Amino acid sequence: MSNIPDYINLSYDFNIQGYVIIRNFFSQPEIHHITSCVEPIYQQWLKENRDALIRDELINMHSLTHPKYFQDNCLDRIKFFELIASPKLTNLVENIFDQGIIFHNTQLFFNSHNKSKSPYWHRDLQYSSIDDTIQKKEQKNLCLLHIRIPLVAEKGIELIPETHQRWDSELEKNVRFQLNGHTNSEDLPGTVLIELNVGDILIFDAQMIHRGNYRLNKVRKALDLCVAKQHPLTKIFLDKDLLPNNEEIAFIRNNQWYQY
Ligand SMILES: O=C(O)CCC(=O)C(=O)O
């Protein structure tokens, strides 16, 4: 049997459902290497943010590519950008989504210090300044992706398939925006709980309705790569502190995701 992913089916499935899972995409040594690069960044962040982690019941950190995490060795930053945009991954993404994908940011998801914290349904841009009606209107022109790489096996995220193609039902709207007595952690119909082993990856549309799942996982540690096709609405989220500069880009071997 061939190990080459079936790109046509993956692309079809993504268009229909808004997500795809690629099983055993990364080998154990590859995950081990990713973990060994992520862990020191996470530990540095923890040192600075332990109070906020507890006080604000944080469930993620972001901006792992920020230069402050690479002060001791700037070559490590270039290597980290290469790790994010490995030829294996950029090739997969290009085959499913075509050309034009660029890197935006990274996030690391974990469980809250408060074990009773509830996960909340959302579309990623709902926390931005872009009005919901504009998001709805532009949804068909947006390609905002999360590539989730679990560093620990998890049943860590729930999605509502097809919500990348349609906007909210009345109930979904009430839950997402906590209207008319609803809360954003209420169960919703038609959801799927995604189970990922170490080595699997999940690619999903950041604008589909989704939430984390904390309760079923003693520990979570999932690296999310946020990549997207360029769009005037989301250009404002490109933070140059998180992207390689021109000199660094020249050193990154497979630098297509960094051609802004
Ligand atoms: O894993 C989580 O807690 C939530 C994930 C999420 O909201 C995201 O990737 O945008």
PDB file of C-alpha atoms and ligand atoms in Angstrom:
ATOM      1  CA  MET A   1       0.000   0.000   0.000  1.00  0.00           C
ATOM      2  CA  SER A   2       1.238   3.501  -0.842  1.00  0.00           C
ATOM      3  CA  ASN A   3       2.005   5.964   1.971  1.00  0.00           C
ATOM      4  CA  ILE A   4       1.149   8.938  -0.240  1.00  0.00           C
ATOM      5  CA  PRO A   5      -1.968  10.659   1.136  1.00  0.00           C
ATOM      6  CA  ASP A   6      -5.011  10.616  -1.112  1.00  0.00           C
ATOM      7  CA  TYR A   7      -5.004  14.371  -1.797  1.00  0.00           C
ATOM      8  CA  ILE A   8      -8.169  14.394  -3.892  1.00  0.00           C
ATOM      9  CA  ASN A   9     -10.194  12.764  -1.132  1.00  0.00           C
ATOM     10  CA  LEU A  10      -8.625  14.949   1.546  1.00  0.00           C
ATOM     11  CA  SER A  11      -9.486  18.045  -0.437  1.00  0.00           C
ATOM     12  CA  TYR A  12     -13.043  16.772  -1.040  1.00  0.00           C
ATOM     13  CA  ASP A  13     -13.508  15.888   2.648  1.00  0.00           C
ATOM     14  CA  PHE A  14     -12.228  19.272   3.764  1.00  0.00           C
ATOM     15  CA  ASN A  15     -14.606  21.084   1.431  1.00  0.00           C
ATOM     16  CA  ILE A  16     -17.558  19.085   2.732  1.00  0.00           C
ATOM     17  CA  GLN A  17     -16.722  18.870   6.455  1.00  0.00           C
ATOM     18  CA  GLY A  18     -14.326  21.731   7.150  1.00  0.00           C
ATOM     19  CA  TYR A  19     -11.657  19.437   8.574  1.00  0.00           C
ATOM     20  CA  VAL A  20      -9.462  16.456   7.788  1.00  0.00           C
ATOM     21  CA  ILE A  21      -7.405  14.128   9.941  1.00  0.00           C
ATOM     22  CA  ILE A  22      -4.210  12.644   8.554  1.00  0.00           C
ATOM     23  CA  ARG A  23      -3.296   9.624  10.636  1.00  0.00           C
ATOM     24  CA  ASN A  24       0.366   8.809  11.355  1.00  0.00           C
ATOM     25  CA  PHE A  25       1.554  11.842   9.446  1.00  0.00           C
ATOM     26  CA  PHE A  26       4.547  12.426  11.704  1.00  0.00           C
ATOM     27  CA  SER A  27       6.832   9.640  12.920  1.00  0.00           C
ATOM     28  CA  GLN A  28       7.697   9.250  16.613  1.00  0.00           C
ATOM     29  CA  PRO A  29      11.192  10.765  16.078  1.00  0.00           C
ATOM     30  CA  GLU A  30       9.642  13.738  14.254  1.00  0.00           C
ATOM     31  CA  ILE A  31       7.210  14.343  17.133  1.00  0.00           C
ATOM     32  CA  HIS A  32      10.031  13.928  19.587  1.00  0.00           C
ATOM     33  CA  HIS A  33      11.981  16.610  17.720  1.00  0.00           C
ATOM     34  CA  ILE A  34       8.987  18.991  17.592  1.00  0.00           C
ATOM     35  CA  THR A  35       8.446  18.472  21.331  1.00  0.00           C
ATOM     36  CA  SER A  36      12.105  19.160  22.075  1.00  0.00           C
ATOM     37  CA  CYS A  37      11.834  22.515  20.256  1.00  0.00           C
ATOM     38  CA  VAL A  38       8.469  23.503  21.756  1.00  0.00           C
ATOM     39  CA  GLU A  39       9.178  22.533  25.359  1.00  0.00           C
ATOM     40  CA  PRO A  40      11.918  25.128  26.107  1.00  0.00           C
ATOM     41  CA  ILE A  41       9.690  27.874  24.668  1.00  0.00           C
ATOM     42  CA  TYR A  42       6.760  26.681  26.777  1.00  0.00           C
ATOM     43  CA  GLN A  43       8.960  26.571  29.891  1.00  0.00           C
ATOM     44  CA  GLN A  44      10.197  30.143  29.266  1.00  0.00           C
ATOM     45  CA  TRP A  45       6.613  31.283  28.799  1.00  0.00           C
ATOM     46  CA  LEU A  46       5.523  29.458  31.980  1.00  0.00           C
ATOM     47  CA  LYS A  47       8.221  31.194  33.985  1.00  0.00           C
ATOM     48  CA  GLU A  48       6.895  34.598  32.944  1.00  0.00           C
ATOM     49  CA  ASN A  49       3.194  33.752  32.982  1.00  0.00           C
ATOM     50  CA  ARG A  50       2.567  31.390  35.884  1.00  0.00           C
ATOM     51  CA  ASP A  51       0.444  33.971  37.735  1.00  0.00           C
ATOM     52  CA  ALA A  52      -1.638  34.763  34.654  1.00  0.00           C
ATOM     53  CA  LEU A  53      -1.984  31.057  33.884  1.00  0.00           C
ATOM     54  CA  ILE A  54      -3.722  30.526  37.225  1.00  0.00           C
ATOM     55  CA  ARG A  55      -5.489  33.879  37.550  1.00  0.00           C
ATOM     56  CA  ASP A  56      -6.873  33.968  34.004  1.00  0.00           C
ATOM     57  CA  GLU A  57      -7.390  30.195  33.694  1.00  0.00           C
ATOM     58  CA  LEU A  58      -5.390  30.220  30.468  1.00  0.00           C
ATOM     59  CA  ILE A  59      -5.726  27.328  28.044  1.00  0.00           C
ATOM     60  CA  ASN A  60      -3.061  28.378  25.568  1.00  0.00           C
ATOM     61  CA  MET A  61       0.012  30.392  24.821  1.00  0.00           C
ATOM     62  CA  HIS A  62       0.711  31.874  21.396  1.00  0.00           C
ATOM     63  CA  SER A  63       3.515  33.469  19.402  1.00  0.00           C
ATOM     64  CA  LEU A  64       6.083  30.722  19.921  1.00  0.00           C
ATOM     65  CA  THR A  65       8.231  32.213  17.130  1.00  0.00           C
ATOM     66  CA  HIS A  66       8.768  35.498  18.980  1.00  0.00           C
ATOM     67  CA  PRO A  67      12.495  36.478  19.051  1.00  0.00           C
ATOM     68  CA  LYS A  68      12.431  36.702  22.866  1.00  0.00           C
ATOM     69  CA  TYR A  69      12.396  32.892  22.977  1.00  0.00           C
ATOM     70  CA  PHE A  70      15.558  32.664  20.874  1.00  0.00           C
ATOM     71  CA  GLN A  71      17.831  35.240  22.487  1.00  0.00           C
ATOM     72  CA  ASP A  72      20.555  32.698  23.233  1.00  0.00           C
ATOM     73  CA  ASN A  73      20.741  31.337  19.706  1.00  0.00           C
ATOM     74  CA  CYS A  74      19.135  33.069  16.733  1.00  0.00           C
ATOM     75  CA  LEU A  75      19.945  30.068  14.503  1.00  0.00           C
ATOM     76  CA  ASP A  76      17.446  28.112  16.563  1.00  0.00           C
ATOM     77  CA  ARG A  77      14.747  30.513  15.396  1.00  0.00           C
ATOM     78  CA  ILE A  78      15.538  29.737  11.765  1.00  0.00           C
ATOM     79  CA  LYS A  79      15.483  26.034  12.593  1.00  0.00           C
ATOM     80  CA  PHE A  80      12.108  26.480  14.289  1.00  0.00           C
ATOM     81  CA  PHE A  81      10.682  28.184  11.192  1.00  0.00           C
ATOM     82  CA  GLU A  82      12.031  25.257   9.157  1.00  0.00           C
ATOM     83  CA  LEU A  83      10.392  22.805  11.530  1.00  0.00           C
ATOM     84  CA  ILE A  84       7.038  24.579  11.199  1.00  0.00           C
ATOM     85  CA  ALA A  85       7.215  24.619   7.398  1.00  0.00           C
ATOM     86  CA  SER A  86       8.759  21.212   6.767  1.00  0.00           C
ATOM     87  CA  PRO A  87       8.611  20.195   3.079  1.00  0.00           C
ATOM     88  CA  LYS A  88       6.474  17.240   4.132  1.00  0.00           C
ATOM     89  CA  LEU A  89       3.833  19.544   5.622  1.00  0.00           C
ATOM     90  CA  THR A  90       3.940  22.341   3.025  1.00  0.00           C
ATOM     91  CA  ASN A  91       3.629  19.713   0.303  1.00  0.00           C
ATOM     92  CA  LEU A  92       0.569  18.159   1.984  1.00  0.00           C
ATOM     93  CA  VAL A  93      -1.070  21.546   2.491  1.00  0.00           C
ATOM     94  CA  GLU A  94      -0.327  22.671  -1.074  1.00  0.00           C
ATOM     95  CA  ASN A  95      -1.838  19.477  -2.448  1.00  0.00           C
ATOM     96  CA  ILE A  96      -5.033  19.950  -0.471  1.00  0.00           C
ATOM     97  CA  PHE A  97      -5.413  23.747  -0.571  1.00  0.00           C
ATOM     98  CA  ASP A  98      -3.342  24.746  -3.586  1.00  0.00           C
ATOM     99  CA  GLN A  99      -0.710  27.484  -3.510  1.00  0.00           C
ATOM    100  CA  GLY A 100      -0.841  30.775  -1.626  1.00  0.00           C
ATOM    101  CA  ILE A 101      -0.737  29.591   1.992  1.00  0.00           C
ATOM    102  CA  ILE A 102       1.324  31.730   4.347  1.00  0.00           C
ATOM    103  CA  PHE A 103       2.321  31.359   7.966  1.00  0.00           C
ATOM    104  CA  HIS A 104       0.601  33.583  10.549  1.00  0.00           C
ATOM    105  CA  ASN A 105       1.211  32.326  14.064  1.00  0.00           C
ATOM    106  CA  THR A 106       1.492  29.414  16.464  1.00  0.00           C
ATOM    107  CA  GLN A 107      -0.434  28.413  19.560  1.00  0.00           C
ATOM    108  CA  LEU A 108       0.086  25.748  22.177  1.00  0.00           C
ATOM    109  CA  PHE A 109      -3.077  24.407  23.812  1.00  0.00           C
ATOM    110  CA  PHE A 110      -3.121  22.832  27.260  1.00  0.00           C
ATOM    111  CA  ASN A 111      -5.594  22.327  30.078  1.00  0.00           C
ATOM    112  CA  SER A 112      -6.554  25.109  32.414  1.00  0.00           C
ATOM    113  CA  HIS A 113      -5.171  25.106  35.920  1.00  0.00           C
ATOM    114  CA  ASN A 114      -8.809  25.260  37.007  1.00  0.00           C
ATOM    115  CA  LYS A 115     -10.057  21.736  36.299  1.00  0.00           C
ATOM    116  CA  SER A 116     -13.682  22.851  36.312  1.00  0.00           C
ATOM    117  CA  LYS A 117     -13.230  25.443  33.542  1.00  0.00           C
ATOM    118  CA  SER A 118     -15.609  24.786  30.655  1.00  0.00           C
ATOM    119  CA  PRO A 119     -14.601  24.967  26.991  1.00  0.00           C
ATOM    120  CA  TYR A 120     -16.443  27.518  24.835  1.00  0.00           C
ATOM    121  CA  TRP A 121     -17.819  27.341  21.298  1.00  0.00           C
ATOM    122  CA  HIS A 122     -16.443  29.940  18.920  1.00  0.00           C
ATOM    123  CA  ARG A 123     -15.312  30.880  15.446  1.00  0.00           C
ATOM    124  CA  ASP A 124     -11.775  32.259  15.714  1.00  0.00           C
ATOM    125  CA  LEU A 125     -12.463  35.732  14.305  1.00  0.00           C
ATOM    126  CA  GLN A 126     -15.286  36.383  16.739  1.00  0.00           C
ATOM    127  CA  TYR A 127     -12.681  37.741  19.157  1.00  0.00           C
ATOM    128  CA  SER A 128     -11.404  40.186  16.552  1.00  0.00           C
ATOM    129  CA  SER A 129     -12.661  43.631  15.576  1.00  0.00           C
ATOM    130  CA  ILE A 130     -14.229  42.235  12.381  1.00  0.00           C
ATOM    131  CA  ASP A 131     -17.992  42.362  12.632  1.00  0.00           C
ATOM    132  CA  ASP A 132     -19.844  39.027  12.542  1.00  0.00           C
ATOM    133  CA  THR A 133     -21.882  40.076   9.492  1.00  0.00           C
ATOM    134  CA  ILE A 134     -18.678  40.790   7.566  1.00  0.00           C
ATOM    135  CA  GLN A 135     -17.187  37.476   8.663  1.00  0.00           C
ATOM    136  CA  LYS A 136     -20.328  35.744   7.422  1.00  0.00           C
ATOM    137  CA  LYS A 137     -20.243  37.580   4.096  1.00  0.00           C
ATOM    138  CA  GLU A 138     -16.544  36.895   3.530  1.00  0.00           C
ATOM    139  CA  GLN A 139     -16.494  33.300   4.772  1.00  0.00           C
ATOM    140  CA  LYS A 140     -16.470  31.845   1.248  1.00  0.00           C
ATOM    141  CA  ASN A 141     -13.379  33.947   0.415  1.00  0.00           C
ATOM    142  CA  LEU A 142     -11.456  33.126   3.575  1.00  0.00           C
ATOM    143  CA  CYS A 143      -9.038  30.255   4.002  1.00  0.00           C
ATOM    144  CA  LEU A 144      -7.867  30.313   7.625  1.00  0.00           C
ATOM    145  CA  LEU A 145      -6.468  27.010   8.773  1.00  0.00           C
ATOM    146  CA  HIS A 146      -5.334  25.473  12.000  1.00  0.00           C
ATOM    147  CA  ILE A 147      -2.920  22.583  11.734  1.00  0.00           C
ATOM    148  CA  ARG A 148      -3.123  20.822  15.065  1.00  0.00           C
ATOM    149  CA  ILE A 149      -0.186  18.632  16.040  1.00  0.00           C
ATOM    150  CA  PRO A 150      -0.875  16.838  19.338  1.00  0.00           C
ATOM    151  CA  LEU A 151       2.282  16.255  21.342  1.00  0.00           C
ATOM    152  CA  VAL A 152       0.230  14.102  23.718  1.00  0.00           C
ATOM    153  CA  ALA A 153      -2.639  11.845  22.570  1.00  0.00           C
ATOM    154  CA  GLU A 154      -5.947  13.625  23.075  1.00  0.00           C
ATOM    155  CA  LYS A 155      -9.681  13.754  22.659  1.00  0.00           C
ATOM    156  CA  GLY A 156      -9.006  17.422  22.830  1.00  0.00           C
ATOM    157  CA  ILE A 157     -11.222  19.306  20.402  1.00  0.00           C
ATOM    158  CA  GLU A 158     -14.830  19.270  19.191  1.00  0.00           C
ATOM    159  CA  LEU A 159     -15.994  20.616  15.844  1.00  0.00           C
ATOM    160  CA  ILE A 160     -19.322  21.184  14.142  1.00  0.00           C
ATOM    161  CA  PRO A 161     -18.851  19.817  10.612  1.00  0.00           C
ATOM    162  CA  GLU A 162     -20.019  21.982   7.705  1.00  0.00           C
ATOM    163  CA  THR A 163     -20.114  25.200   9.763  1.00  0.00           C
ATOM    164  CA  HIS A 164     -17.250  26.456   7.571  1.00  0.00           C
ATOM    165  CA  GLN A 165     -19.835  26.521   4.720  1.00  0.00           C
ATOM    166  CA  ARG A 166     -22.839  27.936   6.555  1.00  0.00           C
ATOM    167  CA  TRP A 167     -23.396  30.505   9.275  1.00  0.00           C
ATOM    168  CA  ASP A 168     -25.004  29.823  12.683  1.00  0.00           C
ATOM    169  CA  SER A 169     -28.377  28.292  13.424  1.00  0.00           C
ATOM    170  CA  GLU A 170     -30.391  30.341  15.916  1.00  0.00           C
ATOM    171  CA  LEU A 171     -29.216  28.051  18.735  1.00  0.00           C
ATOM    172  CA  GLU A 172     -25.550  28.205  17.663  1.00  0.00           C
ATOM    173  CA  LYS A 173     -25.719  31.997  17.564  1.00  0.00           C
ATOM    174  CA  ASN A 174     -27.303  32.171  21.016  1.00  0.00           C
ATOM    175  CA  VAL A 175     -24.664  29.828  22.430  1.00  0.00           C
ATOM    176  CA  ARG A 176     -21.650  31.420  20.721  1.00  0.00           C
ATOM    177  CA  PHE A 177     -22.622  34.928  21.845  1.00  0.00           C
ATOM    178  CA  GLN A 178     -24.262  33.869  25.128  1.00  0.00           C
ATOM    179  CA  LEU A 179     -27.609  35.399  24.217  1.00  0.00           C
ATOM    180  CA  ASN A 180     -31.099  34.783  25.586  1.00  0.00           C
ATOM    181  CA  GLY A 181     -29.929  32.886  28.658  1.00  0.00           C
ATOM    182  CA  HIS A 182     -27.542  30.552  26.812  1.00  0.00           C
ATOM    183  CA  THR A 183     -23.900  29.954  27.721  1.00  0.00           C
ATOM    184  CA  ASN A 184     -21.069  29.327  25.281  1.00  0.00           C
ATOM    185  CA  SER A 185     -20.175  26.009  26.931  1.00  0.00           C
ATOM    186  CA  GLU A 186     -23.572  24.372  26.356  1.00  0.00           C
ATOM    187  CA  ASP A 187     -23.647  21.180  24.320  1.00  0.00           C
ATOM    188  CA  LEU A 188     -24.698  21.701  20.703  1.00  0.00           C
ATOM    189  CA  PRO A 189     -26.164  19.182  18.230  1.00  0.00           C
ATOM    190  CA  GLY A 190     -24.181  17.724  15.341  1.00  0.00           C
ATOM    191  CA  THR A 191     -20.746  17.911  16.939  1.00  0.00           C
ATOM    192  CA  VAL A 192     -17.794  15.551  16.518  1.00  0.00           C
ATOM    193  CA  LEU A 193     -15.174  14.900  19.161  1.00  0.00           C
ATOM    194  CA  ILE A 194     -11.798  14.461  17.475  1.00  0.00           C
ATOM    195  CA  GLU A 195      -9.508  11.763  18.807  1.00  0.00           C
ATOM    196  CA  LEU A 196      -5.858  12.158  17.841  1.00  0.00           C
ATOM    197  CA  ASN A 197      -2.875   9.968  18.553  1.00  0.00           C
ATOM    198  CA  VAL A 198       0.646  11.274  18.641  1.00  0.00           C
ATOM    199  CA  GLY A 199       1.717  11.443  14.977  1.00  0.00           C
ATOM    200  CA  ASP A 200      -1.783  12.286  13.675  1.00  0.00           C
ATOM    201  CA  ILE A 201      -2.582  15.820  12.548  1.00  0.00           C
ATOM    202  CA  LEU A 202      -5.891  17.644  12.255  1.00  0.00           C
ATOM    203  CA  ILE A 203      -6.383  20.456   9.749  1.00  0.00           C
ATOM    204  CA  PHE A 204      -9.530  22.485  10.324  1.00  0.00           C
ATOM    205  CA  ASP A 205     -11.086  25.746   9.208  1.00  0.00           C
ATOM    206  CA  ALA A 206     -10.510  28.253  12.014  1.00  0.00           C
ATOM    207  CA  GLN A 207     -13.890  29.796  11.237  1.00  0.00           C
ATOM    208  CA  MET A 208     -15.910  26.619  11.730  1.00  0.00           C
ATOM    209  CA  ILE A 209     -17.607  26.412  15.129  1.00  0.00           C
ATOM    210  CA  HIS A 210     -15.313  24.588  17.539  1.00  0.00           C
ATOM    211  CA  ARG A 211     -14.274  24.273  21.158  1.00  0.00           C
ATOM    212  CA  GLY A 212     -11.598  22.481  23.160  1.00  0.00           C
ATOM    213  CA  ASN A 213     -12.367  19.471  25.298  1.00  0.00           C
ATOM    214  CA  TYR A 214     -10.575  19.561  28.628  1.00  0.00           C
ATOM    215  CA  ARG A 215     -12.458  17.014  30.730  1.00  0.00           C
ATOM    216  CA  LEU A 216     -11.521  13.880  28.784  1.00  0.00           C
ATOM    217  CA  ASN A 217      -7.806  14.637  28.849  1.00  0.00           C
ATOM    218  CA  LYS A 218      -5.674  14.520  31.973  1.00  0.00           C
ATOM    219  CA  VAL A 219      -3.004  16.378  30.047  1.00  0.00           C
ATOM    220  CA  ARG A 220      -3.188  18.234  26.748  1.00  0.00           C
ATOM    221  CA  LYS A 221      -0.346  19.680  24.762  1.00  0.00           C
ATOM    222  CA  ALA A 222      -1.176  20.453  21.151  1.00  0.00           C
ATOM    223  CA  LEU A 223       0.807  22.700  18.849  1.00  0.00           C
ATOM    224  CA  ASP A 224      -1.412  24.625  16.432  1.00  0.00           C
ATOM    225  CA  LEU A 225       0.076  26.199  13.341  1.00  0.00           C
ATOM    226  CA  CYS A 226      -2.094  29.033  12.078  1.00  0.00           C
ATOM    227  CA  VAL A 227      -1.715  29.421   8.331  1.00  0.00           C
ATOM    228  CA  ALA A 228      -3.917  31.177   5.810  1.00  0.00           C
ATOM    229  CA  LYS A 229      -4.351  32.464   2.305  1.00  0.00           C
ATOM    230  CA  GLN A 230      -3.851  36.182   2.061  1.00  0.00           C
ATOM    231  CA  HIS A 231      -7.031  38.212   2.410  1.00  0.00           C
ATOM    232  CA  PRO A 232      -7.452  41.957   3.028  1.00  0.00           C
ATOM    233  CA  LEU A 233      -9.467  41.277   6.205  1.00  0.00           C
ATOM    234  CA  THR A 234      -6.819  39.155   7.890  1.00  0.00           C
ATOM    235  CA  LYS A 235      -3.720  41.056   6.757  1.00  0.00           C
ATOM    236  CA  ILE A 236      -3.920  43.055   9.991  1.00  0.00           C
ATOM    237  CA  PHE A 237      -3.185  39.915  12.010  1.00  0.00           C
ATOM    238  CA  LEU A 238       0.239  39.430  10.468  1.00  0.00           C
ATOM    239  CA  ASP A 239       2.580  40.471  13.260  1.00  0.00           C
ATOM    240  CA  LYS A 240       6.071  41.066  11.940  1.00  0.00           C
ATOM    241  CA  ASP A 241       7.617  40.143  15.303  1.00  0.00           C
ATOM    242  CA  LEU A 242       6.384  36.600  14.758  1.00  0.00           C
ATOM    243  CA  LEU A 243       7.546  36.237  11.163  1.00  0.00           C
ATOM    244  CA  PRO A 244      11.077  35.741   9.911  1.00  0.00           C
ATOM    245  CA  ASN A 245      12.804  38.883   8.667  1.00  0.00           C
ATOM    246  CA  ASN A 246      14.248  39.021   5.140  1.00  0.00           C
ATOM    247  CA  GLU A 247      17.652  37.859   6.247  1.00  0.00           C
ATOM    248  CA  GLU A 248      16.168  34.881   8.071  1.00  0.00           C
ATOM    249  CA  ILE A 249      13.884  34.052   5.135  1.00  0.00           C
ATOM    250  CA  ALA A 250      16.947  33.744   2.909  1.00  0.00           C
ATOM    251  CA  PHE A 251      18.330  31.071   5.264  1.00  0.00           C
ATOM    252  CA  ILE A 252      15.102  29.066   5.596  1.00  0.00           C
ATOM    253  CA  ARG A 253      15.402  26.155   3.201  1.00  0.00           C
ATOM    254  CA  ASN A 254      11.741  25.661   2.370  1.00  0.00           C
ATOM    255  CA  ASN A 255      10.522  29.226   2.766  1.00  0.00           C
ATOM    256  CA  GLN A 256       7.320  29.298   0.690  1.00  0.00           C
ATOM    257  CA  TRP A 257       5.074  29.916   3.747  1.00  0.00           C
ATOM    258  CA  TYR A 258       7.177  32.979   4.566  1.00  0.00           C
ATOM    259  CA  GLN A 259       6.896  34.759   1.206  1.00  0.00           C
ATOM    260  CA  TYR A 260       4.605  37.626   2.221  1.00  0.00           C
TER     261      TYR A 260
HETATM  262  O1  LIG B   1      -7.872  23.162  22.181  1.00  0.00           O
HETATM  263  C1  LIG B   1      -8.540  24.087  22.602  1.00  0.00           C
HETATM  264  O2  LIG B   1      -8.665  24.302  23.813  1.00  0.00           O
HETATM  265  C2  LIG B   1      -9.258  25.012  21.664  1.00  0.00           C
HETATM  266  C3  LIG B   1      -8.701  25.005  20.302  1.00  0.00           C
HETATM  267  C4  LIG B   1      -9.104  26.236  19.545  1.00  0.00           C
HETATM  268  O3  LIG B   1      -9.993  26.937  19.904  1.00  0.00           O
HETATM  269  C5  LIG B   1      -8.402  26.606  18.331  1.00  0.00           C
HETATM  270  O4  LIG B   1      -7.500  25.875  17.890  1.00  0.00           O
HETATM  271  O5  LIG B   1      -8.742  27.680  17.775  1.00  0.00           O
END
